Coordinates of C-alpha atoms in Angstrom, one line a residue:
M701 CA 119.2 82.8 -142.6
A702 CA 121.0 80.3 -144.8
W703 CA 117.8 78.3 -145.6
H704 CA 114.0 78.9 -145.4
L705 CA 111.0 76.6 -144.5
T706 CA 110.4 74.1 -147.4
T707 CA 107.2 72.5 -148.4
E708 CA 108.8 69.2 -147.8
L709 CA 109.7 70.1 -144.2
A710 CA 106.2 71.6 -143.6
A711 CA 104.7 68.4 -144.9
K712 CA 106.9 66.3 -142.7
Y713 CA 105.9 68.5 -139.8
R714 CA 102.1 67.9 -140.6
R715 CA 102.7 64.1 -140.6
R716 CA 104.5 64.5 -137.3
E717 CA 107.7 62.8 -138.7
C718 CA 110.1 65.5 -137.7
T719 CA 113.0 64.5 -135.5
Q720 CA 113.9 66.2 -132.3
E721 CA 116.8 68.2 -134.1
E722 CA 114.4 69.3 -136.9
L723 CA 111.7 70.6 -134.3
L724 CA 114.5 72.6 -132.4
Q725 CA 115.9 73.9 -135.9
L726 CA 112.3 74.9 -137.0
D727 CA 111.5 76.6 -133.7
D728 CA 114.8 78.6 -133.8
H729 CA 114.1 79.7 -137.6
L730 CA 110.6 80.8 -137.0
R731 CA 111.7 82.9 -134.2
A732 CA 114.2 84.6 -136.4
C733 CA 112.6 84.6 -140.0
E734 CA 109.5 86.7 -140.3
H735 CA 108.8 85.6 -144.0
C736 CA 108.8 81.9 -143.0
L737 CA 106.6 82.8 -140.0
E738 CA 104.0 84.3 -142.2
E739 CA 104.1 81.4 -144.7
F740 CA 103.9 78.9 -141.9
S741 CA 100.9 80.7 -140.6
A742 CA 99.2 81.2 -143.9
H743 CA 99.7 77.8 -145.4
F744 CA 99.9 75.3 -142.6
E745 CA 96.6 74.3 -140.8
V746 CA 97.6 75.3 -137.4
T747 CA 94.6 73.9 -135.5
D748 CA 94.9 70.4 -137.0
G749 CA 98.5 70.3 -136.2
L750 CA 98.0 71.4 -132.7
L751 CA 95.3 69.0 -132.0
A752 CA 97.4 66.0 -133.2
L753 CA 100.3 67.1 -131.3
A754 CA 98.1 67.5 -128.0
A755 CA 97.0 63.8 -128.5
N756 CA 100.6 62.8 -128.8
L757 CA 101.3 64.6 -125.6
Q758 CA 98.8 62.3 -123.8
T759 CA 100.7 59.1 -124.9
P760 CA 103.3 57.8 -122.6
G761 CA 106.9 58.5 -123.7
V762 CA 108.9 55.7 -125.2
A763 CA 111.7 56.3 -122.6
E764 CA 109.5 54.8 -119.9
H765 CA 110.2 51.3 -119.0
P766 CA 107.2 49.1 -120.1
N767 CA 106.8 47.2 -116.8
L768 CA 107.2 50.3 -114.8
Q769 CA 104.6 52.0 -117.0
A770 CA 102.2 49.1 -116.6
Y771 CA 102.7 49.2 -113.0
L772 CA 102.0 52.9 -112.6
S773 CA 99.1 52.6 -114.8
G774 CA 97.5 49.9 -112.6
V775 CA 97.1 47.2 -115.3
F776 CA 99.2 44.5 -113.6
D777 CA 97.5 41.8 -111.7
E778 CA 98.4 41.0 -108.1
I779 CA 101.2 38.7 -108.8
D780 CA 103.0 41.1 -111.2
R781 CA 102.5 44.0 -108.8
E782 CA 104.2 42.0 -106.1
L783 CA 107.2 41.1 -108.4
V784 CA 107.7 44.7 -109.2
E785 CA 107.3 45.9 -105.7
D786 CA 109.7 43.3 -104.4
H787 CA 112.3 44.5 -106.8
L788 CA 111.7 48.2 -105.9
E789 CA 112.5 47.5 -102.3
F790 CA 116.1 46.8 -103.0
C791 CA 116.8 48.5 -106.3
R792 CA 117.6 52.1 -105.8
A793 CA 118.0 52.7 -109.6
C794 CA 114.5 51.5 -110.4
Q795 CA 113.2 53.6 -107.3
D796 CA 114.7 56.7 -108.9
Q797 CA 113.3 55.7 -112.4
K798 CA 109.8 55.2 -110.8
S799 CA 110.0 58.7 -109.2
L800 CA 110.9 60.3 -112.5
L801 CA 108.1 58.5 -114.3
E802 CA 105.6 59.5 -111.6
S803 CA 106.7 63.3 -111.8
R804 CA 106.6 63.4 -115.5
R805 CA 103.1 61.7 -115.6
R806 CA 101.8 64.2 -113.2
A807 CA 103.4 67.1 -115.3
R808 CA 102.1 65.8 -118.5
G809 CA 98.6 65.3 -117.1
R810 CA 98.5 69.0 -116.0
F811 CA 100.0 70.2 -119.3
A812 CA 97.6 67.9 -121.4
G813 CA 94.6 69.1 -119.3
Y814 CA 95.6 72.8 -120.0
L815 CA 96.0 72.0 -123.7
G816 CA 92.9 70.2 -123.9
S817 CA 90.9 73.0 -122.6
A818 CA 92.6 75.4 -125.0
F819 CA 92.0 73.2 -127.9
D820 CA 88.3 72.9 -127.1
S821 CA 88.1 76.5 -127.3
I822 CA 90.2 76.5 -130.6
R823 CA 87.7 74.2 -132.2
S824 CA 84.9 76.7 -131.7
F825 CA 86.8 79.5 -133.6
D826 CA 87.4 80.2 -137.2
F827 CA 90.7 81.7 -137.7
P828 CA 90.4 85.1 -139.5
A829 CA 93.1 86.0 -141.9
R830 CA 94.0 89.0 -139.6
W831 CA 94.9 86.5 -136.7
P832 CA 98.0 84.7 -138.1
A833 CA 100.3 85.9 -135.4
L834 CA 98.0 84.3 -132.8
A835 CA 98.1 80.9 -134.5
T836 CA 101.7 81.2 -135.0
G837 CA 102.3 81.9 -131.3
L838 CA 100.3 78.8 -130.3
A839 CA 102.2 76.7 -132.7
M840 CA 105.5 78.1 -131.0
L841 CA 104.1 77.4 -127.6
L842 CA 103.3 73.8 -128.7
L843 CA 106.7 73.3 -130.3
G844 CA 108.3 74.4 -127.0
A845 CA 106.1 71.9 -125.0
V846 CA 107.4 69.1 -127.2
F847 CA 110.9 70.3 -126.7
W848 CA 110.4 70.2 -123.1
L849 CA 109.0 66.7 -123.0
K850 CA 111.6 65.4 -125.4
T851 CA 114.3 66.8 -123.2
W852 CA 112.7 65.2 -120.1
D853 CA 112.7 61.9 -122.0
R854 CA 116.4 62.1 -122.9
R855 CA 117.0 62.9 -119.1
D856 CA 115.1 59.8 -118.2
A857 CA 117.1 57.6 -120.6
E858 CA 120.4 59.0 -119.4
V859 CA 119.6 58.4 -115.7
A860 CA 118.5 54.8 -116.5
S861 CA 121.7 54.2 -118.5
S862 CA 124.0 55.7 -116.0
Q863 CA 122.5 53.6 -113.1
K864 CA 122.3 50.5 -115.1
S865 CA 119.3 49.3 -113.4
P866 CA 118.3 45.6 -113.6
S867 CA 115.3 44.5 -115.5
V868 CA 112.1 44.7 -113.6
E869 CA 110.9 41.5 -115.6
T870 CA 113.3 39.4 -114.0
P871 CA 113.9 40.7 -110.4
Q872 CA 117.4 40.0 -109.0
K873 CA 118.4 40.6 -105.4
S874 CA 121.6 42.4 -104.8
P875 CA 124.6 40.4 -104.5
V876 CA 125.3 39.1 -101.0
T877 CA 128.0 41.2 -99.4
S878 CA 128.2 39.2 -96.2
E879 CA 130.8 36.6 -95.5
V880 CA 130.0 33.1 -97.0
A881 CA 128.2 31.1 -94.5
E882 CA 130.5 28.8 -92.5
E883 CA 130.2 25.2 -92.4
P884 CA 127.9 23.9 -89.5
L885 CA 129.4 22.0 -86.5
L886 CA 127.4 19.1 -87.6
A887 CA 124.9 18.1 -90.2
I888 CA 122.8 15.1 -90.8
T889 CA 119.9 14.0 -93.0
D890 CA 117.0 12.4 -91.4
N891 CA 113.9 11.3 -93.4
G892 CA 114.9 13.6 -96.1
V893 CA 115.4 16.7 -93.9
R894 CA 118.8 18.2 -93.3
I895 CA 119.4 18.9 -89.6
A896 CA 122.4 21.2 -88.7
L897 CA 123.9 22.7 -85.7
T898 CA 125.3 26.2 -86.9
R899 CA 128.5 27.8 -85.3
S900 CA 126.4 30.4 -83.8
G901 CA 124.5 27.7 -81.8
D902 CA 121.4 27.6 -83.7
I903 CA 119.7 24.3 -84.8
E904 CA 118.2 24.1 -88.3
G905 CA 115.8 21.5 -89.7
L906 CA 113.6 21.0 -86.6
E907 CA 110.9 23.4 -87.5
Q908 CA 108.4 20.6 -88.6
L909 CA 108.6 19.2 -84.9
S910 CA 106.4 20.1 -82.2
P911 CA 107.8 22.1 -79.1
R912 CA 107.7 19.0 -77.0
M913 CA 109.7 17.0 -79.5
R914 CA 112.2 19.7 -80.2
E915 CA 112.8 20.0 -76.4
L916 CA 113.7 16.3 -76.4
L917 CA 115.9 16.4 -79.5
E918 CA 117.8 19.7 -79.2
P919 CA 120.0 18.5 -76.2
V920 CA 121.1 15.4 -78.2
I921 CA 122.1 17.5 -81.1
R922 CA 124.0 20.2 -78.9
T923 CA 125.8 17.7 -76.7
R924 CA 126.2 14.9 -79.4
T925 CA 125.0 12.4 -76.7
I926 CA 121.7 10.9 -75.7
G927 CA 122.2 10.5 -72.0
I928 CA 120.8 7.1 -71.5
P929 CA 119.4 6.6 -67.9
S930 CA 120.7 3.6 -66.0
A931 CA 118.0 1.0 -65.4
E932 CA 118.9 -1.8 -63.0
L933 CA 117.1 -4.8 -64.4
S934 CA 119.6 -7.6 -63.6
G935 CA 118.2 -9.9 -61.2
K936 CA 120.1 -11.8 -58.3
S937 CA 121.1 -15.4 -58.5
A938 CA 118.2 -17.1 -56.5
A939 CA 115.3 -19.2 -57.2
L940 CA 111.9 -17.9 -57.0
M941 CA 110.3 -21.1 -55.8
G942 CA 113.1 -23.2 -54.4
D943 CA 116.8 -23.8 -54.7
Q944 CA 117.2 -27.4 -55.5
P945 CA 119.3 -28.2 -58.7
E946 CA 117.5 -29.1 -61.9
P947 CA 118.5 -32.1 -64.1
G948 CA 118.1 -30.1 -67.3
T949 CA 117.7 -26.5 -68.3
F950 CA 116.4 -24.2 -70.9
R951 CA 116.7 -20.4 -71.5
L952 CA 114.3 -17.5 -71.4
I953 CA 114.5 -15.3 -74.5
S954 CA 112.5 -12.2 -73.8
P955 CA 111.8 -9.9 -72.0
V956 CA 114.9 -10.2 -70.0
G957 CA 116.8 -7.1 -68.5
R958 CA 114.8 -4.6 -70.7
I959 CA 112.0 -2.2 -70.7
V960 CA 108.8 -3.1 -72.7
E961 CA 106.5 -0.7 -74.2
S962 CA 103.3 -2.9 -74.1
V963 CA 101.3 -3.5 -70.9
R964 CA 100.8 -6.9 -72.3
P965 CA 104.2 -8.1 -73.5
A966 CA 104.8 -11.3 -75.2
F967 CA 106.9 -13.9 -73.2
R968 CA 109.1 -16.1 -75.1
W969 CA 111.5 -19.0 -74.3
Q970 CA 113.4 -22.0 -75.7
S971 CA 111.9 -25.2 -76.2
M972 CA 112.8 -28.4 -74.3
T973 CA 112.5 -32.0 -75.5
G974 CA 110.1 -34.3 -73.7
V975 CA 108.0 -31.5 -72.3
V976 CA 104.3 -32.2 -71.5
G977 CA 103.6 -28.4 -71.3
Y978 CA 104.8 -25.0 -70.0
T979 CA 103.5 -22.6 -67.3
V980 CA 104.5 -18.9 -67.2
S981 CA 104.5 -17.1 -63.8
I982 CA 104.8 -13.3 -63.3
Y983 CA 105.9 -11.7 -59.9
D984 CA 106.2 -8.3 -58.6
P985 CA 109.5 -7.3 -56.8
E986 CA 108.1 -8.7 -53.6
Y987 CA 107.7 -12.1 -55.2
R988 CA 103.9 -11.9 -55.1
E989 CA 102.4 -13.7 -58.0
V990 CA 100.8 -11.1 -60.5
A991 CA 99.7 -13.5 -63.3
V992 CA 100.0 -17.2 -64.3
S993 CA 99.4 -18.9 -67.5
P994 CA 97.5 -22.3 -68.0
V995 CA 99.6 -25.1 -69.2
I996 CA 100.5 -24.6 -72.8
S997 CA 102.5 -26.3 -75.4
E998 CA 103.8 -23.2 -77.2
T999 CA 106.9 -21.4 -76.3
R1000 CA 105.1 -18.0 -76.4
W1001 CA 102.5 -16.5 -74.1
T1002 CA 100.9 -13.1 -73.7
P1003 CA 98.9 -12.4 -70.5
D1004 CA 95.2 -11.5 -70.7
L1005 CA 95.6 -8.6 -68.2
N1006 CA 97.4 -5.3 -68.3
L1007 CA 100.5 -4.9 -66.3
R1008 CA 101.2 -1.5 -64.6
R1009 CA 103.2 1.1 -66.4
G1010 CA 106.4 1.9 -64.6
Q1011 CA 106.4 -1.3 -62.7
T1012 CA 109.3 -3.8 -62.5
Y1013 CA 108.4 -7.5 -62.8
L1014 CA 110.1 -11.0 -62.7
W1015 CA 109.0 -14.0 -64.6
Q1016 CA 109.9 -17.6 -64.9
V1017 CA 108.7 -20.6 -66.9
T1018 CA 108.1 -24.1 -65.7
A1019 CA 108.6 -26.9 -68.1
R1020 CA 106.6 -30.0 -67.0
L1021 CA 108.2 -33.4 -67.8
E1022 CA 107.1 -37.0 -67.1
D1023 CA 109.7 -37.3 -64.4
G1024 CA 109.4 -33.8 -62.8
D1025 CA 109.5 -30.0 -63.6
V1026 CA 112.3 -27.9 -64.8
R1027 CA 112.4 -24.1 -64.2
A1028 CA 114.0 -21.3 -66.1
P1029 CA 115.9 -19.3 -65.0
A1030 CA 117.7 -22.1 -63.1
P1031 CA 118.5 -21.5 -59.5
N1032 CA 122.1 -20.7 -60.3
Q1033 CA 121.2 -18.1 -63.0
P1034 CA 120.0 -14.4 -62.5
E1035 CA 116.5 -13.6 -62.2
A1036 CA 114.6 -12.6 -65.3
M1037 CA 113.5 -8.9 -64.8
F1038 CA 111.8 -6.5 -67.1
R1039 CA 109.9 -3.1 -66.7
V1040 CA 106.9 -1.7 -68.4
L1041 CA 107.4 1.7 -69.9
D1042 CA 106.0 4.4 -67.9
G1043 CA 103.3 6.6 -69.1
Y1044 CA 105.3 9.7 -69.9
W1045 CA 107.7 8.0 -72.2
A1046 CA 104.9 5.8 -73.8
G1047 CA 103.1 9.2 -74.7
R1048 CA 106.3 10.6 -76.2
I1049 CA 107.0 7.6 -78.2
A1050 CA 103.4 7.3 -79.6
E1051 CA 103.6 10.9 -80.6
A1052 CA 107.0 10.5 -82.3
R1053 CA 105.9 7.4 -84.1
G1054 CA 102.4 8.6 -85.1
N1055 CA 103.3 12.1 -86.2
Y1056 CA 107.0 11.7 -87.4
P1057 CA 107.3 8.2 -88.8
G1058 CA 110.7 7.5 -90.2
T1059 CA 112.5 10.0 -88.2
R1060 CA 115.4 7.8 -87.1
L1061 CA 117.3 10.5 -85.1
L1062 CA 114.2 11.5 -83.2
L1063 CA 112.7 8.0 -82.6
G1064 CA 116.2 6.5 -81.7
S1065 CA 116.9 9.3 -79.2
I1066 CA 113.4 9.0 -77.6
Y1067 CA 113.7 5.2 -77.4
A1068 CA 117.2 5.4 -75.8
K1069 CA 116.1 8.0 -73.2
A1070 CA 113.1 5.8 -72.4
G1071 CA 115.5 3.0 -71.8
M1072 CA 114.2 1.0 -74.7
I1073 CA 117.8 0.0 -75.9
V1074 CA 116.9 -2.7 -78.5
E1075 CA 114.6 -0.3 -80.3
A1076 CA 117.0 2.7 -80.1
E1077 CA 119.8 0.6 -81.6
R1078 CA 117.5 -0.5 -84.6
E1079 CA 116.6 3.2 -85.4
L1080 CA 120.1 4.5 -85.1
R1081 CA 121.5 1.8 -87.3
E1082 CA 119.2 3.0 -90.0
L1083 CA 120.4 6.5 -89.4
V1084 CA 124.1 5.6 -89.7
K1085 CA 123.2 3.6 -93.0
S1086 CA 121.7 6.7 -94.5
N1087 CA 124.5 9.0 -93.1
P1088 CA 127.6 6.8 -93.5
E1089 CA 130.0 9.8 -93.1
S1090 CA 128.3 11.2 -90.1
D1091 CA 130.6 11.0 -87.0
F1092 CA 127.6 12.3 -85.0
A1093 CA 125.2 9.4 -86.1
R1094 CA 128.1 6.9 -85.4
R1095 CA 128.6 8.2 -82.0
L1096 CA 125.0 8.0 -81.0
L1097 CA 125.0 4.4 -82.2
D1098 CA 128.1 3.6 -80.2
E1099 CA 126.6 5.0 -77.1
V1100 CA 123.5 2.9 -77.5
I1101 CA 125.6 -0.3 -78.3
E1102 CA 127.7 0.2 -75.1
A1103 CA 124.5 0.6 -73.0
H1104 CA 123.3 -2.7 -74.5
R1105 CA 126.4 -4.4 -73.8
K1106 CA 126.3 -3.4 -70.0
K1107 CA 123.0 -5.0 -69.8

């Protein structure tokens, strides 16, 4: 051989500072050089070296990824484990790395256990001078084991490098390969929530609503129309209590030709000069008197009894003057009619207003479906104001305005 074992190399080996190449070179040389083999056996404390290397074998290799190593060792808390497991679900490279580490850990455990048992036996023996070959054989066995583990470390590193696995510390999902999502058929923002109708026909943004509310709103979004029911609340031109002409007139303000939510609506009318007092009368469609007010001086009155839900009523105001009475509507004007909101829509409106305040699209649609056009127009104007570029919002508002105009 061109060179022999030096004291410096032996000391370096004792301190466990040999590189992989030096370990392989030392192993090859000891196999071929009987002189160095004897020197190595005689002058190197084999048992100490073997025990130290055995301890090294029980230490995880540096080629292992630190987070995978911690994950496999079970030291991660629940959150960190979930992060790693989420990453492993879609990263094939890290799955392969994990399998290699698990295999190596199992092999290392078996080998270290075997060596540990052997070293326990070695500690109990004194090496006689006639046993140098036995000690040398154990040293060579251990060198072979080191070489095997080093080779496996290099294999792990090559696999990880070739597959370019992403970092487990910052899990990143694989790039989306599907086509970029298409623009929805319509999209609108209502009370901070984006509502959209996709091209596949799905409606997004209604998840917070109850099934009953979604059932009311989804047709509006799909058809881009509310579908306001017709409510004939225009009275015929006839006097309730006579047809003689009146010398003066005044006008009723509300409710006229509309649906009211309250069972005790407030009645309002214009004032008239020279009036001693006013009297309000409410009638059913058969002209039967339902309620009448006392003589009052104000131009506003609320009945003290509940009107029936779903029922249509007529009303008039009589202004009492010094020289006679004047009624409104006048005999040549249409009757003043209104309807009390029925129980079904009263419940839906109360639910929407109580559970989803500020949802202009929902409230405006329900008001319109219930026939409460004034309230629906108010909500939809706010919706258009917050979505000025939305043709959908403008279309719904136009529908309500047209219904209001026809009344």
